[in-house]
Amino acid sequence: MDPLCPQETGNNEVQFMHLDLASLCSVRAFASTFLRQEAQLHILINNAGVSAGGTTEDGFSLAFQVNHLGHFLLTQLLLERLRSCAPSRVVIVASSAHCAGRLRPESLGRPPSGLFSTFQDYCDSKLANVLHARELATREQGTQVTCYAVHPGFVNTSLFRHAPLWLKPLLLPLAWLLFLDASEGAQVVLDCATQDGLEPLSGRYFTDCGPRLPWPAGRDDRLARALWEGSERLVGLGAAGGHQEGHQEGHREGLAAPTAQ
């Protein structure tokens, strides 16, 4: 673990640690190293994302593993430290693309079929992000660990670097002209990580306009539970990982008016 250049960060305390979310082995190695070297953990931001086809060394679709499964495993491996350092927060960067997600518990992690399979895989992973936050918040009730899913807006990052060559001439000018820059996109993420008084809204979906209802699939507590249990199975965790008794269904409905995110 080496310090980043202070000239780049303006902070001598920032540290870099290698983590490859496309490798569950790398996630476990990172968590082991972090827990051994760092006694405190108050904020975990699951931010990495890709929109690309292919499969990982673990046999899962690339986007679903990087965007969801890797983050799910990382969060579970660090959960006891988050609890011991509570109050603490988990922020999961989702997307309005969850509106097109179609998660099927019996086929989690398999690349979707069809002409737009890469786009569908990305949308599925973003729906998984929303449901992960929802279920984690339910299971962590009473621990002072809270969780939030965030749509940061449309941000000009390298997310589209794997887009088909024919599509890039359309996407890149659009991104430069209309999308937020990275610092602007980070604001709502930082708000969910640091703003006082958000604890009662644990499990909610946020945009730059505040808490919003996600699309219907993102409010499906049965699907959230099935995703959690399926994710545990896929990454090799037992049912005890982060689970608490007293799961409640339909516990957050009607808290805000729906919006077309």
PDB file of C-alpha atoms in Angstrom:
ATOM      1  CA  MET A   1       0.000   0.000   0.000  1.00  0.00           C
ATOM      2  CA  ASP A   2       1.743   3.124  -1.235  1.00  0.00           C
ATOM      3  CA  PRO A   3       0.750   6.762  -0.707  1.00  0.00           C
ATOM      4  CA  LEU A   4      -0.435   8.637  -3.756  1.00  0.00           C
ATOM      5  CA  CYS A   5       1.449  11.713  -4.836  1.00  0.00           C
ATOM      6  CA  PRO A   6       0.424  14.567  -2.465  1.00  0.00           C
ATOM      7  CA  GLN A   7       0.620  16.977  -5.390  1.00  0.00           C
ATOM      8  CA  GLU A   8      -2.223  15.051  -7.057  1.00  0.00           C
ATOM      9  CA  THR A   9      -4.459  14.628  -4.028  1.00  0.00           C
ATOM     10  CA  GLY A  10      -3.532  17.532  -1.758  1.00  0.00           C
ATOM     11  CA  ASN A  11      -3.698  15.053   1.113  1.00  0.00           C
ATOM     12  CA  ASN A  12      -0.762  13.134   2.579  1.00  0.00           C
ATOM     13  CA  GLU A  13      -3.167  10.633   4.162  1.00  0.00           C
ATOM     14  CA  VAL A  14      -4.620   9.275   0.907  1.00  0.00           C
ATOM     15  CA  GLN A  15      -3.489   5.712   0.271  1.00  0.00           C
ATOM     16  CA  PHE A  16      -3.720   3.502  -2.804  1.00  0.00           C
ATOM     17  CA  MET A  17      -4.550  -0.201  -2.607  1.00  0.00           C
ATOM     18  CA  HIS A  18      -4.951  -2.440  -5.653  1.00  0.00           C
ATOM     19  CA  LEU A  19      -8.367  -4.003  -6.197  1.00  0.00           C
ATOM     20  CA  ASP A  20      -9.724  -5.760  -9.302  1.00  0.00           C
ATOM     21  CA  LEU A  21     -13.472  -6.258  -9.001  1.00  0.00           C
ATOM     22  CA  ALA A  22     -13.393  -8.627 -11.980  1.00  0.00           C
ATOM     23  CA  SER A  23     -11.562 -11.093  -9.728  1.00  0.00           C
ATOM     24  CA  LEU A  24     -13.183 -12.381  -6.551  1.00  0.00           C
ATOM     25  CA  CYS A  25      -9.731 -13.538  -5.457  1.00  0.00           C
ATOM     26  CA  SER A  26      -8.510  -9.932  -5.729  1.00  0.00           C
ATOM     27  CA  VAL A  27     -11.498  -8.694  -3.717  1.00  0.00           C
ATOM     28  CA  ARG A  28     -10.729 -11.152  -0.928  1.00  0.00           C
ATOM     29  CA  ALA A  29      -7.029 -10.241  -0.959  1.00  0.00           C
ATOM     30  CA  PHE A  30      -7.856  -6.529  -0.781  1.00  0.00           C
ATOM     31  CA  ALA A  31     -10.267  -7.005   2.118  1.00  0.00           C
ATOM     32  CA  SER A  32      -7.743  -9.117   4.019  1.00  0.00           C
ATOM     33  CA  THR A  33      -5.000  -6.522   3.546  1.00  0.00           C
ATOM     34  CA  PHE A  34      -7.258  -3.620   4.456  1.00  0.00           C
ATOM     35  CA  LEU A  35      -8.565  -5.257   7.627  1.00  0.00           C
ATOM     36  CA  ARG A  36      -5.036  -6.103   8.690  1.00  0.00           C
ATOM     37  CA  GLN A  37      -3.661  -2.603   8.131  1.00  0.00           C
ATOM     38  CA  GLU A  38      -6.569  -0.256   8.865  1.00  0.00           C
ATOM     39  CA  ALA A  39      -8.427  -0.208  12.171  1.00  0.00           C
ATOM     40  CA  GLN A  40     -11.109   2.293  11.127  1.00  0.00           C
ATOM     41  CA  LEU A  41     -13.742   2.210   8.391  1.00  0.00           C
ATOM     42  CA  HIS A  42     -16.628   4.672   8.492  1.00  0.00           C
ATOM     43  CA  ILE A  43     -17.539   5.182   4.818  1.00  0.00           C
ATOM     44  CA  LEU A  44     -17.482   2.663   1.964  1.00  0.00           C
ATOM     45  CA  ILE A  45     -18.312   4.010  -1.507  1.00  0.00           C
ATOM     46  CA  ASN A  46     -18.875   1.318  -4.140  1.00  0.00           C
ATOM     47  CA  ASN A  47     -18.271   3.406  -7.242  1.00  0.00           C
ATOM     48  CA  ALA A  48     -16.527   1.322  -9.930  1.00  0.00           C
ATOM     49  CA  GLY A  49     -18.508   0.493 -13.040  1.00  0.00           C
ATOM     50  CA  VAL A  50     -18.036  -0.847 -16.552  1.00  0.00           C
ATOM     51  CA  SER A  51     -20.259  -1.208 -19.586  1.00  0.00           C
ATOM     52  CA  ALA A  52     -18.580  -3.953 -21.567  1.00  0.00           C
ATOM     53  CA  GLY A  53     -19.219  -7.489 -22.741  1.00  0.00           C
ATOM     54  CA  GLY A  54     -17.248 -10.590 -21.879  1.00  0.00           C
ATOM     55  CA  THR A  55     -16.836 -12.858 -18.885  1.00  0.00           C
ATOM     56  CA  THR A  56     -14.516 -12.745 -15.887  1.00  0.00           C
ATOM     57  CA  GLU A  57     -12.036 -15.307 -14.593  1.00  0.00           C
ATOM     58  CA  ASP A  58     -14.785 -16.385 -12.191  1.00  0.00           C
ATOM     59  CA  GLY A  59     -17.143 -17.166 -15.064  1.00  0.00           C
ATOM     60  CA  PHE A  60     -19.618 -14.318 -14.608  1.00  0.00           C
ATOM     61  CA  SER A  61     -20.570 -11.581 -17.044  1.00  0.00           C
ATOM     62  CA  LEU A  62     -18.061  -8.761 -16.753  1.00  0.00           C
ATOM     63  CA  ALA A  63     -20.445  -5.888 -16.069  1.00  0.00           C
ATOM     64  CA  PHE A  64     -22.520  -7.821 -13.534  1.00  0.00           C
ATOM     65  CA  GLN A  65     -19.461  -8.921 -11.572  1.00  0.00           C
ATOM     66  CA  VAL A  66     -17.636  -5.586 -11.591  1.00  0.00           C
ATOM     67  CA  ASN A  67     -20.745  -3.487 -10.968  1.00  0.00           C
ATOM     68  CA  HIS A  68     -22.474  -5.736  -8.455  1.00  0.00           C
ATOM     69  CA  LEU A  69     -20.942  -9.056  -7.374  1.00  0.00           C
ATOM     70  CA  GLY A  70     -17.494  -7.638  -6.630  1.00  0.00           C
ATOM     71  CA  HIS A  71     -19.010  -4.811  -4.602  1.00  0.00           C
ATOM     72  CA  PHE A  72     -21.364  -7.206  -2.831  1.00  0.00           C
ATOM     73  CA  LEU A  73     -18.487  -9.441  -1.734  1.00  0.00           C
ATOM     74  CA  LEU A  74     -16.347  -6.466  -0.717  1.00  0.00           C
ATOM     75  CA  THR A  75     -19.137  -4.983   1.390  1.00  0.00           C
ATOM     76  CA  GLN A  76     -19.792  -8.287   3.141  1.00  0.00           C
ATOM     77  CA  LEU A  77     -16.118  -8.831   3.923  1.00  0.00           C
ATOM     78  CA  LEU A  78     -15.855  -5.333   5.418  1.00  0.00           C
ATOM     79  CA  LEU A  79     -19.233  -5.321   7.149  1.00  0.00           C
ATOM     80  CA  GLU A  80     -18.043  -6.287  10.621  1.00  0.00           C
ATOM     81  CA  ARG A  81     -15.498  -3.446  10.543  1.00  0.00           C
ATOM     82  CA  LEU A  82     -18.217  -1.018   9.450  1.00  0.00           C
ATOM     83  CA  ARG A  83     -20.369  -2.196  12.357  1.00  0.00           C
ATOM     84  CA  SER A  84     -17.570  -1.856  14.890  1.00  0.00           C
ATOM     85  CA  CYS A  85     -16.879   1.704  13.669  1.00  0.00           C
ATOM     86  CA  ALA A  86     -20.553   2.732  13.534  1.00  0.00           C
ATOM     87  CA  PRO A  87     -22.130   5.055  12.797  1.00  0.00           C
ATOM     88  CA  SER A  88     -20.955   4.228   9.291  1.00  0.00           C
ATOM     89  CA  ARG A  89     -22.316   4.364   5.756  1.00  0.00           C
ATOM     90  CA  VAL A  90     -22.237   2.382   2.526  1.00  0.00           C
ATOM     91  CA  VAL A  91     -22.911   4.323  -0.694  1.00  0.00           C
ATOM     92  CA  ILE A  92     -23.571   2.315  -3.857  1.00  0.00           C
ATOM     93  CA  VAL A  93     -23.353   4.204  -7.153  1.00  0.00           C
ATOM     94  CA  ALA A  94     -26.306   3.045  -9.240  1.00  0.00           C
ATOM     95  CA  SER A  95     -27.930   4.586 -12.307  1.00  0.00           C
ATOM     96  CA  SER A  96     -31.276   5.516 -13.773  1.00  0.00           C
ATOM     97  CA  ALA A  97     -30.502   2.664 -16.199  1.00  0.00           C
ATOM     98  CA  HIS A  98     -31.927   0.357 -13.528  1.00  0.00           C
ATOM     99  CA  CYS A  99     -35.298   1.138 -15.141  1.00  0.00           C
ATOM    100  CA  ALA A 100     -34.446  -1.378 -17.901  1.00  0.00           C
ATOM    101  CA  GLY A 101     -33.018  -4.041 -15.574  1.00  0.00           C
ATOM    102  CA  ARG A 102     -34.496  -7.548 -15.741  1.00  0.00           C
ATOM    103  CA  LEU A 103     -33.013  -9.682 -12.968  1.00  0.00           C
ATOM    104  CA  ARG A 104     -33.834 -13.381 -12.929  1.00  0.00           C
ATOM    105  CA  PRO A 105     -32.600 -15.102  -9.761  1.00  0.00           C
ATOM    106  CA  GLU A 106     -32.125 -18.427 -11.551  1.00  0.00           C
ATOM    107  CA  SER A 107     -29.694 -16.939 -14.083  1.00  0.00           C
ATOM    108  CA  LEU A 108     -27.745 -14.359 -12.051  1.00  0.00           C
ATOM    109  CA  GLY A 109     -24.272 -13.709 -13.403  1.00  0.00           C
ATOM    110  CA  ARG A 110     -24.901 -15.181 -16.839  1.00  0.00           C
ATOM    111  CA  PRO A 111     -24.430 -12.863 -19.826  1.00  0.00           C
ATOM    112  CA  PRO A 112     -27.807 -11.891 -21.301  1.00  0.00           C
ATOM    113  CA  SER A 113     -28.596 -12.960 -24.831  1.00  0.00           C
ATOM    114  CA  GLY A 114     -29.697 -10.798 -27.724  1.00  0.00           C
ATOM    115  CA  LEU A 115     -28.436  -7.970 -29.887  1.00  0.00           C
ATOM    116  CA  PHE A 116     -28.179  -5.501 -26.997  1.00  0.00           C
ATOM    117  CA  SER A 117     -26.835  -7.948 -24.427  1.00  0.00           C
ATOM    118  CA  THR A 118     -24.065  -5.627 -23.215  1.00  0.00           C
ATOM    119  CA  PHE A 119     -26.521  -2.806 -22.539  1.00  0.00           C
ATOM    120  CA  GLN A 120     -28.917  -5.222 -20.845  1.00  0.00           C
ATOM    121  CA  ASP A 121     -26.132  -6.577 -18.645  1.00  0.00           C
ATOM    122  CA  TYR A 122     -25.284  -3.032 -17.539  1.00  0.00           C
ATOM    123  CA  CYS A 123     -28.934  -2.235 -16.755  1.00  0.00           C
ATOM    124  CA  ASP A 124     -29.279  -5.492 -14.825  1.00  0.00           C
ATOM    125  CA  SER A 125     -26.225  -4.624 -12.748  1.00  0.00           C
ATOM    126  CA  LYS A 126     -27.613  -1.178 -11.959  1.00  0.00           C
ATOM    127  CA  LEU A 127     -30.913  -2.679 -10.811  1.00  0.00           C
ATOM    128  CA  ALA A 128     -28.826  -4.990  -8.628  1.00  0.00           C
ATOM    129  CA  ASN A 129     -27.146  -1.911  -7.110  1.00  0.00           C
ATOM    130  CA  VAL A 130     -30.497  -0.402  -6.127  1.00  0.00           C
ATOM    131  CA  LEU A 131     -31.747  -3.669  -4.649  1.00  0.00           C
ATOM    132  CA  HIS A 132     -28.448  -4.341  -2.870  1.00  0.00           C
ATOM    133  CA  ALA A 133     -28.737  -1.021  -1.025  1.00  0.00           C
ATOM    134  CA  ARG A 134     -32.350  -1.712  -0.154  1.00  0.00           C
ATOM    135  CA  GLU A 135     -31.703  -5.181   1.253  1.00  0.00           C
ATOM    136  CA  LEU A 136     -28.510  -4.197   3.067  1.00  0.00           C
ATOM    137  CA  ALA A 137     -30.368  -1.400   4.835  1.00  0.00           C
ATOM    138  CA  THR A 138     -33.043  -3.847   5.934  1.00  0.00           C
ATOM    139  CA  ARG A 139     -30.533  -6.355   7.280  1.00  0.00           C
ATOM    140  CA  GLU A 140     -28.520  -3.687   9.095  1.00  0.00           C
ATOM    141  CA  GLN A 141     -31.414  -2.132  10.969  1.00  0.00           C
ATOM    142  CA  GLY A 142     -30.299  -1.479  14.531  1.00  0.00           C
ATOM    143  CA  THR A 143     -26.561  -1.604  13.797  1.00  0.00           C
ATOM    144  CA  GLN A 144     -26.021   2.090  12.849  1.00  0.00           C
ATOM    145  CA  VAL A 145     -24.730   0.967   9.452  1.00  0.00           C
ATOM    146  CA  THR A 146     -26.799   2.763   6.807  1.00  0.00           C
ATOM    147  CA  CYS A 147     -26.794   2.407   3.037  1.00  0.00           C
ATOM    148  CA  TYR A 148     -27.798   4.535   0.049  1.00  0.00           C
ATOM    149  CA  ALA A 149     -28.059   3.914  -3.708  1.00  0.00           C
ATOM    150  CA  VAL A 150     -27.151   6.949  -5.815  1.00  0.00           C
ATOM    151  CA  HIS A 151     -27.737   7.985  -9.418  1.00  0.00           C
ATOM    152  CA  PRO A 152     -25.055  10.684  -9.890  1.00  0.00           C
ATOM    153  CA  GLY A 153     -26.465  11.923 -13.187  1.00  0.00           C
ATOM    154  CA  PHE A 154     -24.959  11.432 -16.615  1.00  0.00           C
ATOM    155  CA  VAL A 155     -21.237  11.915 -16.068  1.00  0.00           C
ATOM    156  CA  ASN A 156     -18.460  12.210 -18.645  1.00  0.00           C
ATOM    157  CA  THR A 157     -16.164   9.382 -17.551  1.00  0.00           C
ATOM    158  CA  SER A 158     -14.483   6.505 -19.351  1.00  0.00           C
ATOM    159  CA  LEU A 159     -17.597   4.345 -18.939  1.00  0.00           C
ATOM    160  CA  PHE A 160     -18.168   4.286 -22.700  1.00  0.00           C
ATOM    161  CA  ARG A 161     -14.626   3.346 -23.687  1.00  0.00           C
ATOM    162  CA  HIS A 162     -15.837  -0.153 -24.626  1.00  0.00           C
ATOM    163  CA  ALA A 163     -18.723   1.073 -26.769  1.00  0.00           C
ATOM    164  CA  PRO A 164     -18.837  -0.202 -30.385  1.00  0.00           C
ATOM    165  CA  LEU A 165     -16.762   1.867 -32.778  1.00  0.00           C
ATOM    166  CA  TRP A 166     -19.831   2.886 -34.769  1.00  0.00           C
ATOM    167  CA  LEU A 167     -21.471   4.278 -31.620  1.00  0.00           C
ATOM    168  CA  LYS A 168     -18.548   6.301 -30.263  1.00  0.00           C
ATOM    169  CA  PRO A 169     -18.915   9.212 -32.759  1.00  0.00           C
ATOM    170  CA  LEU A 170     -22.426   9.692 -31.358  1.00  0.00           C
ATOM    171  CA  LEU A 171     -21.671   9.165 -27.675  1.00  0.00           C
ATOM    172  CA  LEU A 172     -18.463  11.131 -27.242  1.00  0.00           C
ATOM    173  CA  PRO A 173     -19.681  14.543 -28.498  1.00  0.00           C
ATOM    174  CA  LEU A 174     -22.873  14.064 -26.487  1.00  0.00           C
ATOM    175  CA  ALA A 175     -20.847  13.328 -23.370  1.00  0.00           C
ATOM    176  CA  TRP A 176     -18.635  16.374 -23.795  1.00  0.00           C
ATOM    177  CA  LEU A 177     -21.539  18.724 -24.468  1.00  0.00           C
ATOM    178  CA  LEU A 178     -24.251  17.551 -22.089  1.00  0.00           C
ATOM    179  CA  PHE A 179     -22.815  15.311 -19.378  1.00  0.00           C
ATOM    180  CA  LEU A 180     -21.515  16.425 -15.989  1.00  0.00           C
ATOM    181  CA  ASP A 181     -17.807  16.369 -15.302  1.00  0.00           C
ATOM    182  CA  ALA A 182     -16.510  13.937 -12.706  1.00  0.00           C
ATOM    183  CA  SER A 183     -16.377  16.459  -9.853  1.00  0.00           C
ATOM    184  CA  GLU A 184     -19.999  17.480 -10.469  1.00  0.00           C
ATOM    185  CA  GLY A 185     -21.122  13.866 -10.649  1.00  0.00           C
ATOM    186  CA  ALA A 186     -19.364  13.096  -7.380  1.00  0.00           C
ATOM    187  CA  GLN A 187     -21.341  15.684  -5.415  1.00  0.00           C
ATOM    188  CA  VAL A 188     -24.487  13.657  -4.725  1.00  0.00           C
ATOM    189  CA  VAL A 189     -22.328  10.641  -3.861  1.00  0.00           C
ATOM    190  CA  LEU A 190     -20.407  12.715  -1.320  1.00  0.00           C
ATOM    191  CA  ASP A 191     -23.650  14.138   0.044  1.00  0.00           C
ATOM    192  CA  CYS A 192     -24.939  10.629   0.783  1.00  0.00           C
ATOM    193  CA  ALA A 193     -21.627   9.760   2.406  1.00  0.00           C
ATOM    194  CA  THR A 194     -21.362  12.821   4.641  1.00  0.00           C
ATOM    195  CA  GLN A 195     -24.628  14.772   4.988  1.00  0.00           C
ATOM    196  CA  ASP A 196     -26.083  14.817   8.482  1.00  0.00           C
ATOM    197  CA  GLY A 197     -29.498  13.373   9.178  1.00  0.00           C
ATOM    198  CA  LEU A 198     -29.807  10.830   6.352  1.00  0.00           C
ATOM    199  CA  GLU A 199     -29.982   7.803   8.635  1.00  0.00           C
ATOM    200  CA  PRO A 200     -33.818   7.497   8.498  1.00  0.00           C
ATOM    201  CA  LEU A 201     -33.519   7.271   4.698  1.00  0.00           C
ATOM    202  CA  SER A 202     -31.257   4.217   4.717  1.00  0.00           C
ATOM    203  CA  GLY A 203     -31.932   1.972   1.741  1.00  0.00           C
ATOM    204  CA  ARG A 204     -33.326   4.768  -0.392  1.00  0.00           C
ATOM    205  CA  TYR A 205     -32.423   5.751  -3.935  1.00  0.00           C
ATOM    206  CA  PHE A 206     -30.985   9.260  -4.377  1.00  0.00           C
ATOM    207  CA  THR A 207     -30.469  11.600  -7.314  1.00  0.00           C
ATOM    208  CA  ASP A 208     -29.167  15.164  -7.356  1.00  0.00           C
ATOM    209  CA  CYS A 209     -32.743  16.177  -6.455  1.00  0.00           C
ATOM    210  CA  GLY A 210     -32.688  14.110  -3.267  1.00  0.00           C
ATOM    211  CA  PRO A 211     -34.432  10.832  -2.399  1.00  0.00           C
ATOM    212  CA  ARG A 212     -36.665   9.428  -5.146  1.00  0.00           C
ATOM    213  CA  LEU A 213     -38.605   6.235  -5.632  1.00  0.00           C
ATOM    214  CA  PRO A 214     -36.757   3.904  -7.987  1.00  0.00           C
ATOM    215  CA  TRP A 215     -38.628   2.161 -10.788  1.00  0.00           C
ATOM    216  CA  PRO A 216     -40.939  -0.649  -9.614  1.00  0.00           C
ATOM    217  CA  ALA A 217     -38.383  -3.451  -9.910  1.00  0.00           C
ATOM    218  CA  GLY A 218     -36.107  -1.431  -7.633  1.00  0.00           C
ATOM    219  CA  ARG A 219     -38.802  -1.530  -4.919  1.00  0.00           C
ATOM    220  CA  ASP A 220     -39.376  -5.294  -5.086  1.00  0.00           C
ATOM    221  CA  ASP A 221     -38.367  -6.651  -1.674  1.00  0.00           C
ATOM    222  CA  ARG A 222     -38.784 -10.281  -2.720  1.00  0.00           C
ATOM    223  CA  LEU A 223     -36.453  -9.705  -5.647  1.00  0.00           C
ATOM    224  CA  ALA A 224     -34.005  -7.897  -3.356  1.00  0.00           C
ATOM    225  CA  ARG A 225     -33.951 -10.872  -1.018  1.00  0.00           C
ATOM    226  CA  ALA A 226     -33.532 -13.333  -3.898  1.00  0.00           C
ATOM    227  CA  LEU A 227     -30.695 -11.228  -5.321  1.00  0.00           C
ATOM    228  CA  TRP A 228     -28.964 -11.175  -1.937  1.00  0.00           C
ATOM    229  CA  GLU A 229     -29.233 -14.923  -1.460  1.00  0.00           C
ATOM    230  CA  GLY A 230     -28.162 -15.599  -5.042  1.00  0.00           C
ATOM    231  CA  SER A 231     -25.216 -13.231  -4.711  1.00  0.00           C
ATOM    232  CA  GLU A 232     -24.106 -14.951  -1.506  1.00  0.00           C
ATOM    233  CA  ARG A 233     -24.161 -18.263  -3.325  1.00  0.00           C
ATOM    234  CA  LEU A 234     -22.255 -16.984  -6.355  1.00  0.00           C
ATOM    235  CA  VAL A 235     -19.433 -15.399  -4.331  1.00  0.00           C
ATOM    236  CA  GLY A 236     -19.205 -18.295  -1.877  1.00  0.00           C
ATOM    237  CA  LEU A 237     -20.616 -16.725   1.272  1.00  0.00           C
ATOM    238  CA  GLY A 238     -22.875 -18.452   3.763  1.00  0.00           C
ATOM    239  CA  ALA A 239     -26.327 -17.199   4.647  1.00  0.00           C
ATOM    240  CA  ALA A 240     -24.931 -15.727   7.867  1.00  0.00           C
ATOM    241  CA  GLY A 241     -22.956 -13.037   6.046  1.00  0.00           C
ATOM    242  CA  GLY A 242     -24.568  -9.836   7.216  1.00  0.00           C
ATOM    243  CA  HIS A 243     -28.021 -11.408   7.681  1.00  0.00           C
ATOM    244  CA  GLN A 244     -30.255 -10.346  10.511  1.00  0.00           C
ATOM    245  CA  GLU A 245     -33.615 -11.720  11.551  1.00  0.00           C
ATOM    246  CA  GLY A 246     -36.790  -9.757  11.124  1.00  0.00           C
ATOM    247  CA  HIS A 247     -36.716  -9.043   7.390  1.00  0.00           C
ATOM    248  CA  GLN A 248     -39.615  -6.781   6.511  1.00  0.00           C
ATOM    249  CA  GLU A 249     -41.223  -6.524   3.108  1.00  0.00           C
ATOM    250  CA  GLY A 250     -42.646  -3.348   1.654  1.00  0.00           C
ATOM    251  CA  HIS A 251     -41.027  -1.248   4.363  1.00  0.00           C
ATOM    252  CA  ARG A 252     -40.189   1.865   2.335  1.00  0.00           C
ATOM    253  CA  GLU A 253     -43.097   2.382   0.011  1.00  0.00           C
ATOM    254  CA  GLY A 254     -44.708   5.787  -0.320  1.00  0.00           C
ATOM    255  CA  LEU A 255     -41.843   7.871   1.040  1.00  0.00           C
ATOM    256  CA  ALA A 256     -41.489  10.048  -2.052  1.00  0.00           C
ATOM    257  CA  ALA A 257     -43.272  10.698  -5.297  1.00  0.00           C
ATOM    258  CA  PRO A 258     -41.972   8.589  -8.216  1.00  0.00           C
ATOM    259  CA  THR A 259     -39.944  10.283 -10.885  1.00  0.00           C
ATOM    260  CA  ALA A 260     -38.867   9.125 -14.334  1.00  0.00           C
ATOM    261  CA  GLN A 261     -35.192   8.495 -13.519  1.00  0.00           C
TER     262      GLN A 261
END
